[in-house]
Amino acid sequence: MSTAKGDPERAVDGFIAVADLLDEPRLARLYTHVLRSDDVTIDEIVADLGIPRTTAYSDAASLVELGVLTRDETQKTHTYTALSVVLTTILDEDEYTITPTLIDAIGRAPRDPDLSLLVEKHGIGKLAAALTYAIPYTEGTMSERVAARELDLQSAFGIAVLHALREVVLDMQEHDRYFDRIRNARDNPPREDG
Amino acid sequence: MTELDTANAGNPAWIADTGLFIACGRQQNDKYTAVARFAQRHDRTFVIPHRVYDELGGAPERSTPDETPINTAIDAGWVRVADPPNYANSTVATVMDDVRGYIARASNRNEDTIEKADTALAGVAAQLLDGDEAAYIYLLTTDIHAGEGSVAAVEDAGFDGQIEVVDGFELIEEITS
């Protein structure tokens, strides 16, 4: 994903790669793990994530094929490095920039009772929206109950979702080079008609 | 937590917010036992606004707040539900109004989007201080921003130096590590 700017082939391939990550939490989890660790071997991935070696090999190969991981084959033990992905989607007047932080949230969802319940009940779009509140919340500039109400979630459940995403934000803000491009709900009060 | 171990004044009260119980339950091996032991060892009762009790009880099935054993904690005596805020008490009403304004400004929203119930924590704090039921308040919350608003409003109402926020995440980490 490092060819010339304005390359339509790269843009569409990138879109498909991000869509695959959003759709497959197992790949998302591996991707952001490599992004945070940098230069990791399959042995390390197996140990850190507690997944079978065959799964680690085939998932890493899928991510290399998608163009979001690179494999360094110059050394005896191959190492993997992740490329930061960023995708801005615009649908009519609605815009959202997807970065590795959202991908990390998706990767955690199956193992987190509150995030998995959120995705099961409201879909990935709601997870993406909740992340825009979790960012100012973690910074201490958004109140829990304001966020829960605007996300249209029962307050205690909304707070639990914010807590889950706070861990994502704290873990990813240093590693996601596009972190600042994620929408911040503090700057965007909900529309009057919404 | 050191500040909690040394009461700043006689007769302190600990008011706990919804997020404290959720943060507890979200830990890998849930930490209610550790928090219960902490409260009991220090002979403390965590006071919760009725709003907090309702929020925990109204959470969707399978969510962390739904799994919170709040009734067990109440039965065991380390959690107590506060009397409802008395809006007729002008100190309580003023504090709650001030907190609304604070939350709105800090979250960049209009004041009319902040519900009175959002200020329940501060209301209970003002009521305990005003009724001489407590001389010092620890607010245990994970909503730091709303917690700070509560402190500012309670201090402005004439209780300067009688209230502080305790970060719920830090507290849980300390007592369970």
Short mmCIF file of C-alpha atoms in Angstrom, two decimals:
data_model
loop_
_atom_site.label_atom_id
_atom_site.label_comp_id
_atom_site.label_asym_id
_atom_site.label_seq_id
_atom_site.Cartn_x
_atom_site.Cartn_y
_atom_site.Cartn_z
CA MET A 1 0.00 0.00 0.00
CA SER A 2 2.83 2.35 -0.74
CA THR A 3 2.34 3.22 -4.40
CA ALA A 4 1.62 6.66 -5.82
CA LYS A 5 -1.08 8.88 -4.39
CA GLY A 6 -4.31 8.82 -6.34
CA ASP A 7 -3.91 5.20 -7.38
CA PRO A 8 -7.46 3.86 -7.86
CA GLU A 9 -6.40 0.22 -7.67
CA ARG A 10 -4.71 0.80 -4.33
CA ALA A 11 -7.72 2.73 -3.02
CA VAL A 12 -10.17 -0.05 -3.82
CA ASP A 13 -7.83 -2.82 -2.58
CA GLY A 14 -7.40 -0.85 0.64
CA PHE A 15 -11.14 -0.51 1.03
CA ILE A 16 -11.55 -4.27 0.67
CA ALA A 17 -8.76 -4.92 3.19
CA VAL A 18 -10.38 -2.65 5.79
CA ALA A 19 -13.80 -4.18 5.11
CA ASP A 20 -12.34 -7.65 5.68
CA LEU A 21 -10.81 -6.54 8.98
CA LEU A 22 -14.11 -5.05 10.11
CA ASP A 23 -15.89 -8.24 9.24
CA GLU A 24 -13.46 -10.68 10.84
CA PRO A 25 -12.58 -9.98 14.50
CA ARG A 26 -9.95 -12.72 14.53
CA LEU A 27 -7.99 -11.01 11.73
CA ALA A 28 -8.60 -7.60 13.35
CA ARG A 29 -7.16 -8.84 16.65
CA LEU A 30 -4.05 -10.25 14.99
CA TYR A 31 -3.57 -7.12 12.89
CA THR A 32 -3.64 -4.67 15.81
CA HIS A 33 -1.50 -6.98 17.93
CA VAL A 34 1.22 -6.87 15.28
CA LEU A 35 0.74 -3.11 14.90
CA ARG A 36 1.36 -2.61 18.62
CA SER A 37 4.26 -5.06 18.86
CA ASP A 38 6.10 -4.46 15.59
CA ASP A 39 8.49 -7.04 14.18
CA VAL A 40 6.95 -10.12 15.71
CA THR A 41 7.47 -13.78 14.88
CA ILE A 42 4.78 -16.44 14.63
CA ASP A 43 6.07 -17.93 17.90
CA GLU A 44 5.51 -14.62 19.66
CA ILE A 45 2.05 -14.23 18.15
CA VAL A 46 1.09 -17.74 19.27
CA ALA A 47 2.33 -17.03 22.80
CA ASP A 48 0.81 -13.55 23.11
CA LEU A 49 -2.61 -14.28 21.65
CA GLY A 50 -2.96 -17.89 22.75
CA ILE A 51 -4.06 -19.07 19.31
CA PRO A 52 -3.08 -22.31 17.53
CA ARG A 53 0.04 -22.09 15.38
CA THR A 54 -1.78 -23.16 12.21
CA THR A 55 -4.33 -20.35 12.72
CA ALA A 56 -1.57 -17.82 13.32
CA TYR A 57 0.17 -18.87 10.09
CA SER A 58 -2.90 -18.83 7.92
CA ASP A 59 -4.30 -15.58 9.37
CA ALA A 60 -0.95 -13.81 9.04
CA ALA A 61 -0.77 -15.02 5.43
CA SER A 62 -4.29 -13.64 4.80
CA LEU A 63 -3.27 -10.27 6.23
CA VAL A 64 -0.12 -10.19 4.08
CA GLU A 65 -2.29 -10.92 1.07
CA LEU A 66 -4.65 -8.10 2.03
CA GLY A 67 -1.64 -5.80 2.11
CA VAL A 68 -1.91 -4.77 5.77
CA LEU A 69 1.00 -6.89 7.08
CA THR A 70 4.43 -7.35 5.59
CA ARG A 71 6.62 -10.41 6.15
CA ASP A 72 10.37 -9.95 6.38
CA GLU A 73 11.87 -13.07 4.85
CA THR A 74 15.48 -11.93 4.91
CA GLN A 75 16.07 -13.49 8.32
CA LYS A 76 15.86 -17.14 9.24
CA THR A 77 12.84 -16.53 11.44
CA HIS A 78 10.35 -14.44 9.52
CA THR A 79 9.00 -11.37 11.27
CA TYR A 80 5.77 -9.49 10.64
CA THR A 81 5.16 -5.76 10.64
CA ALA A 82 1.80 -4.00 10.27
CA LEU A 83 1.02 -1.05 8.04
CA SER A 84 -1.31 1.60 9.41
CA VAL A 85 -4.55 1.68 7.51
CA VAL A 86 -6.97 4.58 7.29
CA LEU A 87 -10.19 4.73 5.34
CA THR A 88 -12.61 7.64 5.17
CA THR A 89 -16.12 6.72 4.16
CA ILE A 90 -18.59 9.34 3.06
CA LEU A 91 -22.22 8.46 2.62
CA ASP A 92 -24.31 11.47 1.64
CA GLU A 93 -23.44 13.93 4.42
CA ASP A 94 -22.21 11.33 6.87
CA GLU A 95 -18.50 10.89 7.15
CA TYR A 96 -16.37 8.54 9.24
CA THR A 97 -12.67 7.82 9.24
CA ILE A 98 -11.81 4.23 10.12
CA THR A 99 -8.37 3.77 11.65
CA PRO A 100 -6.63 0.91 13.49
CA THR A 101 -8.32 1.98 16.76
CA LEU A 102 -11.75 0.92 15.49
CA ILE A 103 -10.20 -2.27 14.11
CA ASP A 104 -8.79 -2.97 17.58
CA ALA A 105 -12.24 -2.50 19.15
CA ILE A 106 -13.66 -5.00 16.65
CA GLY A 107 -10.88 -7.46 17.44
CA ARG A 108 -11.73 -7.30 21.14
CA ALA A 109 -15.49 -7.51 20.82
CA PRO A 110 -15.86 -11.32 20.87
CA ARG A 111 -13.95 -11.53 24.17
CA ASP A 112 -15.58 -8.56 25.84
CA PRO A 113 -19.11 -9.09 27.21
CA ASP A 114 -20.15 -5.44 26.77
CA LEU A 115 -18.67 -4.86 23.31
CA SER A 116 -20.00 -8.17 22.01
CA LEU A 117 -23.47 -7.34 23.33
CA LEU A 118 -23.28 -3.89 21.71
CA VAL A 119 -22.33 -5.33 18.32
CA GLU A 120 -24.89 -8.13 18.60
CA LYS A 121 -27.71 -5.70 19.41
CA HIS A 122 -26.78 -2.60 17.43
CA GLY A 123 -24.12 -3.55 14.87
CA ILE A 124 -20.61 -2.35 14.16
CA GLY A 125 -21.84 1.14 13.25
CA LYS A 126 -22.83 1.69 16.89
CA LEU A 127 -19.40 0.51 18.02
CA ALA A 128 -17.83 3.07 15.69
CA ALA A 129 -20.13 5.78 17.04
CA ALA A 130 -19.35 4.81 20.65
CA LEU A 131 -15.65 5.17 19.92
CA THR A 132 -16.18 8.83 19.02
CA TYR A 133 -17.47 9.32 22.59
CA ALA A 134 -14.84 7.12 24.23
CA ILE A 135 -12.07 9.42 22.98
CA PRO A 136 -13.23 12.59 24.79
CA TYR A 137 -14.39 10.44 27.73
CA THR A 138 -10.89 9.02 28.17
CA GLU A 139 -9.48 12.54 27.93
CA GLY A 140 -11.91 13.64 30.65
CA THR A 141 -13.97 15.99 28.49
CA MET A 142 -17.18 13.99 28.04
CA SER A 143 -19.51 12.87 30.78
CA GLU A 144 -20.56 9.21 30.91
CA ARG A 145 -24.28 9.87 30.98
CA VAL A 146 -24.24 12.47 28.21
CA ALA A 147 -22.46 9.93 26.02
CA ALA A 148 -24.82 7.07 26.95
CA ARG A 149 -27.89 9.20 26.25
CA GLU A 150 -26.68 10.46 22.88
CA LEU A 151 -25.73 6.91 21.88
CA ASP A 152 -29.25 5.91 22.89
CA LEU A 153 -27.97 3.23 25.27
CA GLN A 154 -29.26 2.40 28.77
CA SER A 155 -26.97 4.46 31.07
CA ALA A 156 -25.21 1.65 32.93
CA PHE A 157 -24.69 -0.32 29.72
CA GLY A 158 -23.43 2.83 27.98
CA ILE A 159 -20.95 3.37 30.82
CA ALA A 160 -19.74 -0.25 30.50
CA VAL A 161 -19.20 0.26 26.75
CA LEU A 162 -17.25 3.47 27.47
CA HIS A 163 -15.08 1.60 29.96
CA ALA A 164 -14.37 -1.13 27.40
CA LEU A 165 -13.48 1.41 24.72
CA ARG A 166 -11.38 3.44 27.16
CA GLU A 167 -9.03 0.43 27.30
CA VAL A 168 -8.93 0.42 23.49
CA VAL A 169 -8.14 4.15 23.38
CA LEU A 170 -5.43 3.90 26.04
CA ASP A 171 -3.78 0.98 24.21
CA MET A 172 -4.06 2.39 20.71
CA GLN A 173 -3.49 6.14 20.90
CA GLU A 174 0.28 5.74 20.77
CA HIS A 175 0.27 3.14 18.02
CA ASP A 176 -2.42 4.45 15.70
CA ARG A 177 -0.75 7.14 13.62
CA TYR A 178 -4.16 8.27 12.36
CA PHE A 179 -5.68 8.48 15.83
CA ASP A 180 -6.27 12.24 15.56
CA ARG A 181 -8.40 11.72 12.48
CA ILE A 182 -11.08 9.78 14.33
CA ARG A 183 -14.18 11.84 14.83
CA ASN A 184 -14.58 13.32 18.31
CA ALA A 185 -18.17 13.47 19.55
CA ARG A 186 -17.41 16.41 21.81
CA ASP A 187 -17.02 18.60 18.73
CA ASN A 188 -20.14 17.20 17.13
CA PRO A 189 -23.31 17.56 19.18
CA PRO A 190 -26.10 15.37 17.80
CA ARG A 191 -28.28 16.94 15.14
CA GLU A 192 -31.44 18.65 16.32
CA ASP A 193 -33.56 16.36 14.18
CA GLY A 194 -31.71 13.26 15.37
CA MET B 1 -5.61 4.29 48.83
CA THR B 2 -3.75 6.52 51.23
CA GLU B 3 -6.10 9.50 51.08
CA LEU B 4 -8.98 7.19 51.82
CA ASP B 5 -7.19 5.62 54.74
CA THR B 6 -6.66 8.94 56.44
CA ALA B 7 -9.96 10.66 56.82
CA ASN B 8 -9.58 14.39 56.28
CA ALA B 9 -12.24 15.06 58.83
CA GLY B 10 -14.31 13.13 61.30
CA ASN B 11 -17.46 11.48 60.02
CA PRO B 12 -16.64 11.05 56.33
CA ALA B 13 -19.04 9.51 53.79
CA TRP B 14 -18.21 7.56 50.63
CA ILE B 15 -20.59 8.09 47.76
CA ALA B 16 -20.18 5.58 44.93
CA ASP B 17 -21.20 6.05 41.31
CA THR B 18 -22.44 3.46 38.81
CA GLY B 19 -19.10 3.33 37.03
CA LEU B 20 -17.28 2.10 40.14
CA PHE B 21 -19.33 -1.11 40.19
CA ILE B 22 -19.00 -1.56 36.43
CA ALA B 23 -15.24 -1.06 36.47
CA CYS B 24 -15.11 -3.68 39.20
CA GLY B 25 -17.14 -6.20 37.24
CA ARG B 26 -15.20 -5.67 34.03
CA GLN B 27 -11.98 -6.86 35.63
CA GLN B 28 -10.83 -10.26 34.48
CA ASN B 29 -11.71 -12.03 37.70
CA ASP B 30 -14.41 -9.89 39.05
CA LYS B 31 -13.27 -7.79 41.94
CA TYR B 32 -16.40 -7.40 44.01
CA THR B 33 -14.98 -9.61 46.70
CA ALA B 34 -11.88 -7.44 46.94
CA VAL B 35 -13.93 -4.24 47.10
CA ALA B 36 -16.34 -5.76 49.64
CA ARG B 37 -13.41 -6.84 51.79
CA PHE B 38 -11.88 -3.36 51.46
CA ALA B 39 -15.11 -1.68 52.53
CA GLN B 40 -15.68 -4.04 55.42
CA ARG B 41 -12.08 -3.94 56.64
CA HIS B 42 -12.22 -0.16 56.82
CA ASP B 43 -15.71 -0.27 58.25
CA ARG B 44 -17.11 1.70 55.35
CA THR B 45 -20.49 1.86 53.74
CA PHE B 46 -20.67 3.08 50.17
CA VAL B 47 -23.71 5.29 49.75
CA ILE B 48 -25.32 5.19 46.29
CA PRO B 49 -27.94 7.55 44.90
CA HIS B 50 -31.18 5.76 44.03
CA ARG B 51 -30.42 6.62 40.44
CA VAL B 52 -27.30 4.42 40.57
CA TYR B 53 -29.32 1.51 41.95
CA ASP B 54 -31.89 1.93 39.15
CA GLU B 55 -29.22 2.17 36.47
CA LEU B 56 -27.49 -1.03 37.58
CA GLY B 57 -30.81 -2.86 37.86
CA GLY B 58 -32.06 -1.64 34.48
CA ALA B 59 -29.07 -2.77 32.41
CA PRO B 60 -29.61 -5.23 29.56
CA GLU B 61 -29.12 -8.93 30.27
CA ARG B 62 -25.58 -10.30 29.93
CA SER B 63 -24.00 -6.81 30.25
CA THR B 64 -21.49 -6.17 33.04
CA PRO B 65 -23.85 -3.93 35.07
CA ASP B 66 -26.56 -6.60 34.83
CA GLU B 67 -24.18 -9.03 36.54
CA THR B 68 -23.43 -6.62 39.39
CA PRO B 69 -24.45 -8.22 42.70
CA ILE B 70 -25.69 -4.90 44.06
CA ASN B 71 -28.49 -6.44 46.13
CA THR B 72 -26.03 -8.83 47.74
CA ALA B 73 -23.81 -5.85 48.60
CA ILE B 74 -26.77 -4.03 50.15
CA ASP B 75 -27.76 -7.11 52.14
CA ALA B 76 -24.17 -7.51 53.31
CA GLY B 77 -24.25 -3.91 54.50
CA TRP B 78 -21.36 -2.36 52.59
CA VAL B 79 -23.65 -0.53 50.16
CA ARG B 80 -26.61 1.62 51.18
CA VAL B 81 -29.11 3.44 48.96
CA ALA B 82 -29.35 7.15 49.85
CA ASP B 83 -32.56 8.98 50.60
CA PRO B 84 -33.86 10.71 47.46
CA PRO B 85 -32.50 14.27 47.02
CA ASN B 86 -34.79 16.81 48.60
CA TYR B 87 -35.33 19.42 45.88
CA ALA B 88 -37.14 21.65 48.36
CA ASN B 89 -33.83 22.10 50.17
CA SER B 90 -32.36 25.15 48.45
CA THR B 91 -28.74 24.09 49.02
CA VAL B 92 -29.37 20.73 47.36
CA ALA B 93 -31.31 22.30 44.49
CA THR B 94 -28.64 24.94 43.85
CA VAL B 95 -25.83 22.38 43.86
CA MET B 96 -27.70 20.16 41.39
CA ASP B 97 -28.38 23.10 39.08
CA ASP B 98 -24.74 24.16 39.18
CA VAL B 99 -23.57 20.67 38.30
CA ARG B 100 -25.86 20.62 35.30
CA GLY B 101 -24.23 23.79 34.02
CA TYR B 102 -20.78 22.42 34.67
CA ILE B 103 -21.38 19.12 32.86
CA ALA B 104 -22.93 20.93 29.91
CA ARG B 105 -20.00 23.33 29.53
CA ALA B 106 -17.36 20.67 29.97
CA SER B 107 -19.03 18.22 27.54
CA ASN B 108 -19.71 21.05 25.05
CA ARG B 109 -23.49 20.64 25.15
CA ASN B 110 -26.55 22.78 25.88
CA GLU B 111 -27.61 22.77 29.49
CA ASP B 112 -31.09 21.54 28.58
CA THR B 113 -29.61 18.26 27.34
CA ILE B 114 -28.33 17.46 30.84
CA GLU B 115 -30.89 15.71 32.98
CA LYS B 116 -31.45 16.53 36.60
CA ALA B 117 -30.82 12.87 37.41
CA ASP B 118 -27.27 13.23 36.03
CA THR B 119 -26.50 15.35 39.05
CA ALA B 120 -27.73 12.84 41.66
CA LEU B 121 -24.25 12.23 43.01
CA ALA B 122 -23.76 15.89 43.89
CA GLY B 123 -27.31 16.07 45.25
CA VAL B 124 -26.62 13.26 47.70
CA ALA B 125 -23.30 14.86 48.70
CA ALA B 126 -24.94 18.22 49.39
CA GLN B 127 -27.74 16.58 51.33
CA LEU B 128 -25.38 14.61 53.59
CA LEU B 129 -23.27 17.70 54.31
CA ASP B 130 -26.22 20.05 54.75
CA GLY B 131 -27.99 17.65 57.11
CA ASP B 132 -24.80 17.15 59.13
CA GLU B 133 -24.90 13.46 58.32
CA ALA B 134 -21.31 13.71 57.10
CA ALA B 135 -18.53 16.26 57.50
CA TYR B 136 -16.44 15.15 54.52
CA ILE B 137 -17.33 13.44 51.23
CA TYR B 138 -15.33 11.09 49.02
CA LEU B 139 -16.93 10.78 45.58
CA LEU B 140 -15.98 7.44 44.07
CA THR B 141 -16.60 7.70 40.34
CA THR B 142 -15.21 6.79 36.93
CA ASP B 143 -16.84 9.92 35.48
CA ILE B 144 -14.02 12.19 36.53
CA HIS B 145 -15.37 15.07 34.62
CA ALA B 146 -18.79 14.96 36.28
CA GLY B 147 -17.07 14.28 39.61
CA GLU B 148 -15.07 17.47 39.34
CA GLY B 149 -18.22 19.40 38.54
CA SER B 150 -19.81 17.99 41.68
CA VAL B 151 -16.84 19.07 43.80
CA ALA B 152 -16.92 22.61 42.39
CA ALA B 153 -20.66 22.97 42.96
CA VAL B 154 -20.60 21.55 46.50
CA GLU B 155 -17.68 23.79 47.46
CA ASP B 156 -19.46 26.84 46.01
CA ALA B 157 -22.45 26.02 48.20
CA GLY B 158 -20.35 26.71 51.29
CA PHE B 159 -18.66 23.35 51.87
CA ASP B 160 -15.19 24.39 50.81
CA GLY B 161 -12.56 21.71 51.42
CA GLN B 162 -15.16 19.14 52.44
CA ILE B 163 -15.31 17.02 49.30
CA GLU B 164 -12.94 15.29 46.87
CA VAL B 165 -13.13 12.98 43.87
CA VAL B 166 -11.57 9.53 44.03
CA ASP B 167 -10.82 8.05 40.58
CA GLY B 168 -12.70 4.75 40.51
CA PHE B 169 -10.25 3.10 38.09
CA GLU B 170 -7.31 3.98 40.32
CA LEU B 171 -9.07 2.89 43.47
CA ILE B 172 -9.92 -0.53 42.05
CA GLU B 173 -6.40 -0.99 40.75
CA GLU B 174 -4.97 -0.14 44.14
CA ILE B 175 -7.15 -2.38 46.23
CA THR B 176 -6.94 -5.34 43.91
CA SER B 177 -3.30 -5.28 42.89
#
